[in-house]
Amino acid sequence: LAKTTQPISMDSYEGQEVNITCSHNNIATNDYITWYQQFPSQGPRFIIQGYKTKVTNEVASLFIPADRKSSTLSLPRVSLSDTAVYYCLVGDGGYSTLTFGKGTMLLVSP
Amino acid sequence: DADVTQTPRNRITKTGKRIMLECSQTKGHDRMYWYRQDPGLGLRLIYYSFDVKDINKGEISDGYSVSRQAQAKFSLSLESAIPNQTALYFCATSDTLLVPGELFFGEGSRLTVL
């Protein structure tokens, strides 16, 4: 299983753009990159998924360089409600399972 | 109603007691999972099931057992609870045919073992 490394914590202010980078050096050809968001005492929630280049949805953007050994989750103009833990996972959705690391605790201040 | 429902949401029990956490889903997904989360840690996989006849151990299965009673139901049992099993437990589902790796989580079951 591909292992991921991401910062333990990040701080930001309301209105700023936040970029969280995840390293996954041994990502396999069939693996996708998926990001989840978790609020305290709630289950994680799917944010975005990508395979290569750039993916954008109503919540975030995901940038994946050509070598796919890292990825960056971009949250535009964060608000206080974006304070949460963000997890980067790598897997192919096949017969392997996804492993959650400790994630990145994002704290957004006024 | 939630698509993935866990019961009970909160439970306090004593060391040595048998506890069952139940999970039911209305999403029609074939895959179901049990995760455990401890404060400050990520989620760790306990057991998973890719269909009714398929049960697999995760990274921390010792002290736990599961039962997949139907496609929609997946139960986690602690045969003899111990204090270090105090944690927040999550059930999740996924569908083989949908977006790879998209898990749908329940609201969690907080278990305290005294």
Short mmCIF file of C-alpha atoms in Angstrom, two decimals:
data_model
loop_
_atom_site.label_atom_id
_atom_site.label_comp_id
_atom_site.label_asym_id
_atom_site.label_seq_id
_atom_site.Cartn_x
_atom_site.Cartn_y
_atom_site.Cartn_z
CA LEU A 1 0.00 0.00 0.00
CA ALA A 2 1.26 3.45 -0.86
CA LYS A 3 2.18 5.42 2.24
CA THR A 4 1.40 9.09 2.50
CA THR A 5 3.11 11.91 4.36
CA GLN A 6 1.43 15.21 5.12
CA PRO A 7 2.00 18.02 7.64
CA ILE A 8 0.60 17.44 11.11
CA SER A 9 -0.98 20.87 11.31
CA MET A 10 -1.48 24.14 9.46
CA ASP A 11 -2.82 27.54 10.47
CA SER A 12 -4.64 30.03 8.29
CA TYR A 13 -6.96 33.01 8.44
CA GLU A 14 -10.39 33.47 7.01
CA GLY A 15 -10.38 34.40 3.34
CA GLN A 16 -6.97 32.95 2.58
CA GLU A 17 -6.20 30.14 0.19
CA VAL A 18 -4.82 27.04 1.87
CA ASN A 19 -2.67 24.45 0.17
CA ILE A 20 -2.01 21.12 1.86
CA THR A 21 0.61 18.93 0.24
CA CYS A 22 0.79 15.18 0.53
CA SER A 23 3.76 13.02 -0.47
CA HIS A 24 3.19 9.52 -1.85
CA ASN A 25 6.48 8.46 -3.39
CA ASN A 26 5.54 4.83 -4.02
CA ILE A 27 2.15 5.42 -5.61
CA ALA A 28 1.19 2.63 -8.01
CA THR A 29 0.03 3.04 -11.58
CA ASN A 30 -3.57 2.15 -10.75
CA ASP A 31 -3.79 4.29 -7.60
CA TYR A 32 -6.03 7.30 -7.26
CA ILE A 33 -5.46 10.11 -4.77
CA THR A 34 -8.38 10.89 -2.50
CA TRP A 35 -8.83 13.57 0.13
CA TYR A 36 -11.21 13.45 3.07
CA GLN A 37 -12.30 16.05 5.62
CA GLN A 38 -13.19 15.20 9.20
CA PHE A 39 -14.85 17.38 11.82
CA PRO A 40 -14.61 16.44 15.52
CA SER A 41 -16.73 13.41 16.44
CA GLN A 42 -17.92 12.95 12.87
CA GLY A 43 -16.96 10.45 10.21
CA PRO A 44 -14.64 11.59 7.43
CA ARG A 45 -16.27 13.04 4.35
CA PHE A 46 -15.02 12.68 0.78
CA ILE A 47 -13.77 15.97 -0.67
CA ILE A 48 -12.09 15.25 -3.97
CA GLN A 49 -10.31 12.58 -5.95
CA GLY A 50 -7.91 12.63 -8.86
CA TYR A 51 -5.51 10.60 -10.91
CA LYS A 52 -3.36 13.21 -12.64
CA THR A 53 -3.15 16.91 -13.51
CA LYS A 54 -5.88 19.02 -11.94
CA VAL A 55 -9.33 18.30 -10.63
CA THR A 56 -11.72 20.95 -9.37
CA ASN A 57 -15.10 20.75 -7.75
CA GLU A 58 -17.28 23.13 -5.79
CA VAL A 59 -15.26 22.62 -2.63
CA ALA A 60 -11.60 22.30 -3.60
CA SER A 61 -8.98 21.75 -6.25
CA LEU A 62 -6.50 18.94 -6.43
CA PHE A 63 -3.18 19.40 -8.20
CA ILE A 64 -1.15 16.35 -9.17
CA PRO A 65 2.21 16.72 -10.91
CA ALA A 66 3.22 14.49 -13.78
CA ASP A 67 5.24 12.10 -11.61
CA ARG A 68 2.26 11.72 -9.23
CA LYS A 69 4.59 11.42 -6.24
CA SER A 70 2.80 14.22 -4.46
CA SER A 71 -0.49 16.05 -4.57
CA THR A 72 -1.79 19.37 -3.25
CA LEU A 73 -5.25 20.02 -1.95
CA SER A 74 -6.20 23.66 -2.44
CA LEU A 75 -9.01 25.23 -0.46
CA PRO A 76 -9.92 28.67 -1.81
CA ARG A 77 -10.89 31.43 0.61
CA VAL A 78 -11.23 29.32 3.74
CA SER A 79 -13.74 30.11 6.46
CA LEU A 80 -13.90 29.17 10.13
CA SER A 81 -16.02 26.16 9.18
CA ASP A 82 -13.11 24.71 7.22
CA THR A 83 -11.32 24.00 10.49
CA ALA A 84 -10.98 20.23 10.37
CA VAL A 85 -8.58 17.37 9.83
CA TYR A 86 -7.74 16.61 6.20
CA TYR A 87 -6.58 13.17 5.13
CA CYS A 88 -4.77 12.21 1.96
CA LEU A 89 -5.23 8.59 0.86
CA VAL A 90 -3.88 6.61 -2.04
CA GLY A 91 -5.40 3.45 -3.46
CA ASP A 92 -7.03 1.84 -6.45
CA GLY A 93 -10.38 0.94 -4.96
CA GLY A 94 -9.79 -2.64 -5.95
CA TYR A 95 -9.11 -5.40 -3.48
CA SER A 96 -6.84 -3.26 -1.37
CA THR A 97 -8.11 -1.05 1.39
CA LEU A 98 -7.43 2.59 2.08
CA THR A 99 -5.17 3.56 4.95
CA PHE A 100 -5.77 6.75 6.89
CA GLY A 101 -2.71 8.45 8.34
CA LYS A 102 -2.92 11.07 11.08
CA GLY A 103 -3.99 13.75 8.64
CA THR A 104 -3.42 17.50 8.72
CA MET A 105 -5.20 19.54 11.34
CA LEU A 106 -6.17 22.83 9.70
CA LEU A 107 -7.06 25.65 12.06
CA VAL A 108 -8.71 28.69 10.51
CA SER A 109 -8.74 31.83 12.65
CA PRO A 110 -10.75 35.04 12.29
CA ASP B 1 -32.33 9.37 7.70
CA ALA B 2 -28.62 8.69 7.41
CA ASP B 3 -27.47 6.34 4.67
CA VAL B 4 -25.08 4.62 7.09
CA THR B 5 -26.51 4.15 10.57
CA GLN B 6 -24.60 3.04 13.62
CA THR B 7 -26.07 1.87 16.92
CA PRO B 8 -25.53 2.61 19.69
CA ARG B 9 -24.11 6.10 19.29
CA ASN B 10 -22.71 6.07 22.81
CA ARG B 11 -22.04 3.20 25.16
CA ILE B 12 -20.36 2.87 28.52
CA THR B 13 -19.51 -0.61 29.66
CA LYS B 14 -17.28 -2.46 32.07
CA THR B 15 -14.20 -4.53 31.53
CA GLY B 16 -15.01 -8.08 30.50
CA LYS B 17 -18.44 -7.37 29.07
CA ARG B 18 -19.44 -8.37 25.57
CA ILE B 19 -20.37 -5.46 23.34
CA MET B 20 -21.85 -5.35 19.86
CA LEU B 21 -21.82 -2.33 17.61
CA GLU B 22 -24.18 -2.48 14.69
CA CYS B 23 -24.06 -0.85 11.31
CA SER B 24 -26.72 -0.79 8.65
CA GLN B 25 -26.73 0.95 5.29
CA THR B 26 -29.31 1.89 2.72
CA LYS B 27 -26.83 2.76 -0.03
CA GLY B 28 -26.84 -0.70 -1.56
CA HIS B 29 -23.06 -0.89 -1.37
CA ASP B 30 -21.32 -4.22 -1.35
CA ARG B 31 -18.33 -3.24 0.76
CA MET B 32 -18.41 -2.42 4.47
CA TYR B 33 -15.70 -1.51 6.94
CA TRP B 34 -15.12 -0.95 10.63
CA TYR B 35 -12.58 1.66 11.70
CA ARG B 36 -11.40 2.77 15.10
CA GLN B 37 -10.21 6.28 15.98
CA ASP B 38 -8.31 7.29 19.08
CA PRO B 39 -7.73 10.92 20.09
CA GLY B 40 -5.14 12.61 17.91
CA LEU B 41 -4.79 9.59 15.67
CA GLY B 42 -6.11 8.76 12.27
CA LEU B 43 -8.53 5.97 11.59
CA ARG B 44 -7.32 2.40 11.81
CA LEU B 45 -9.02 -0.43 10.00
CA ILE B 46 -10.35 -3.26 12.16
CA TYR B 47 -12.24 -5.49 9.72
CA TYR B 48 -13.66 -5.19 6.25
CA SER B 49 -16.03 -7.13 4.06
CA PHE B 50 -16.21 -6.93 0.27
CA ASP B 51 -19.42 -8.95 0.11
CA VAL B 52 -21.59 -11.07 2.38
CA LYS B 53 -19.34 -14.12 2.17
CA ASP B 54 -16.09 -12.19 2.43
CA ILE B 55 -14.59 -11.09 5.77
CA ASN B 56 -11.06 -9.80 6.16
CA LYS B 57 -8.93 -8.66 9.05
CA GLY B 58 -7.58 -5.15 9.07
CA GLU B 59 -4.52 -3.83 10.82
CA ILE B 60 -5.92 -4.07 14.38
CA SER B 61 -8.35 -7.00 14.48
CA ASP B 62 -7.16 -8.58 17.74
CA GLY B 63 -9.90 -8.50 20.36
CA TYR B 64 -12.64 -7.91 17.78
CA SER B 65 -14.90 -10.04 15.64
CA VAL B 66 -17.44 -9.19 12.96
CA SER B 67 -20.52 -10.58 11.33
CA ARG B 68 -21.93 -9.66 7.92
CA GLN B 69 -25.55 -10.68 8.40
CA ALA B 70 -26.70 -9.28 5.08
CA GLN B 71 -25.44 -6.95 2.42
CA ALA B 72 -26.79 -4.05 4.43
CA LYS B 73 -25.63 -5.08 7.91
CA PHE B 74 -22.18 -5.40 9.41
CA SER B 75 -21.70 -5.84 13.16
CA LEU B 76 -18.58 -5.45 15.26
CA SER B 77 -18.25 -7.39 18.51
CA LEU B 78 -15.91 -7.03 21.43
CA GLU B 79 -16.08 -10.41 23.12
CA SER B 80 -14.50 -9.22 26.35
CA ALA B 81 -14.07 -5.47 26.40
CA ILE B 82 -10.94 -3.92 27.88
CA PRO B 83 -10.20 -0.27 28.70
CA ASN B 84 -7.82 0.26 25.79
CA GLN B 85 -10.71 -0.45 23.44
CA THR B 86 -12.19 2.84 24.52
CA ALA B 87 -12.44 4.73 21.25
CA LEU B 88 -14.68 6.18 18.57
CA TYR B 89 -15.75 3.51 16.11
CA PHE B 90 -16.84 4.21 12.56
CA CYS B 91 -18.58 2.05 10.05
CA ALA B 92 -18.12 2.85 6.38
CA THR B 93 -19.33 1.57 3.03
CA SER B 94 -18.13 1.74 -0.53
CA ASP B 95 -19.28 0.51 -3.89
CA THR B 96 -16.95 -1.32 -6.22
CA LEU B 97 -18.54 0.23 -9.26
CA LEU B 98 -18.40 3.85 -8.13
CA VAL B 99 -15.55 6.30 -7.70
CA PRO B 100 -12.50 4.32 -6.48
CA GLY B 101 -11.83 4.81 -2.83
CA GLU B 102 -14.91 6.83 -1.93
CA LEU B 103 -15.98 5.74 1.52
CA PHE B 104 -19.25 6.76 3.14
CA PHE B 105 -19.07 6.91 6.91
CA GLY B 106 -21.61 6.56 9.66
CA GLU B 107 -21.83 9.05 12.51
CA GLY B 108 -19.71 6.98 14.84
CA SER B 109 -20.19 4.98 18.01
CA ARG B 110 -18.36 6.24 21.06
CA LEU B 111 -17.43 3.36 23.35
CA THR B 112 -16.06 3.76 26.85
CA VAL B 113 -14.77 0.71 28.71
CA LEU B 114 -14.31 1.23 32.43
#
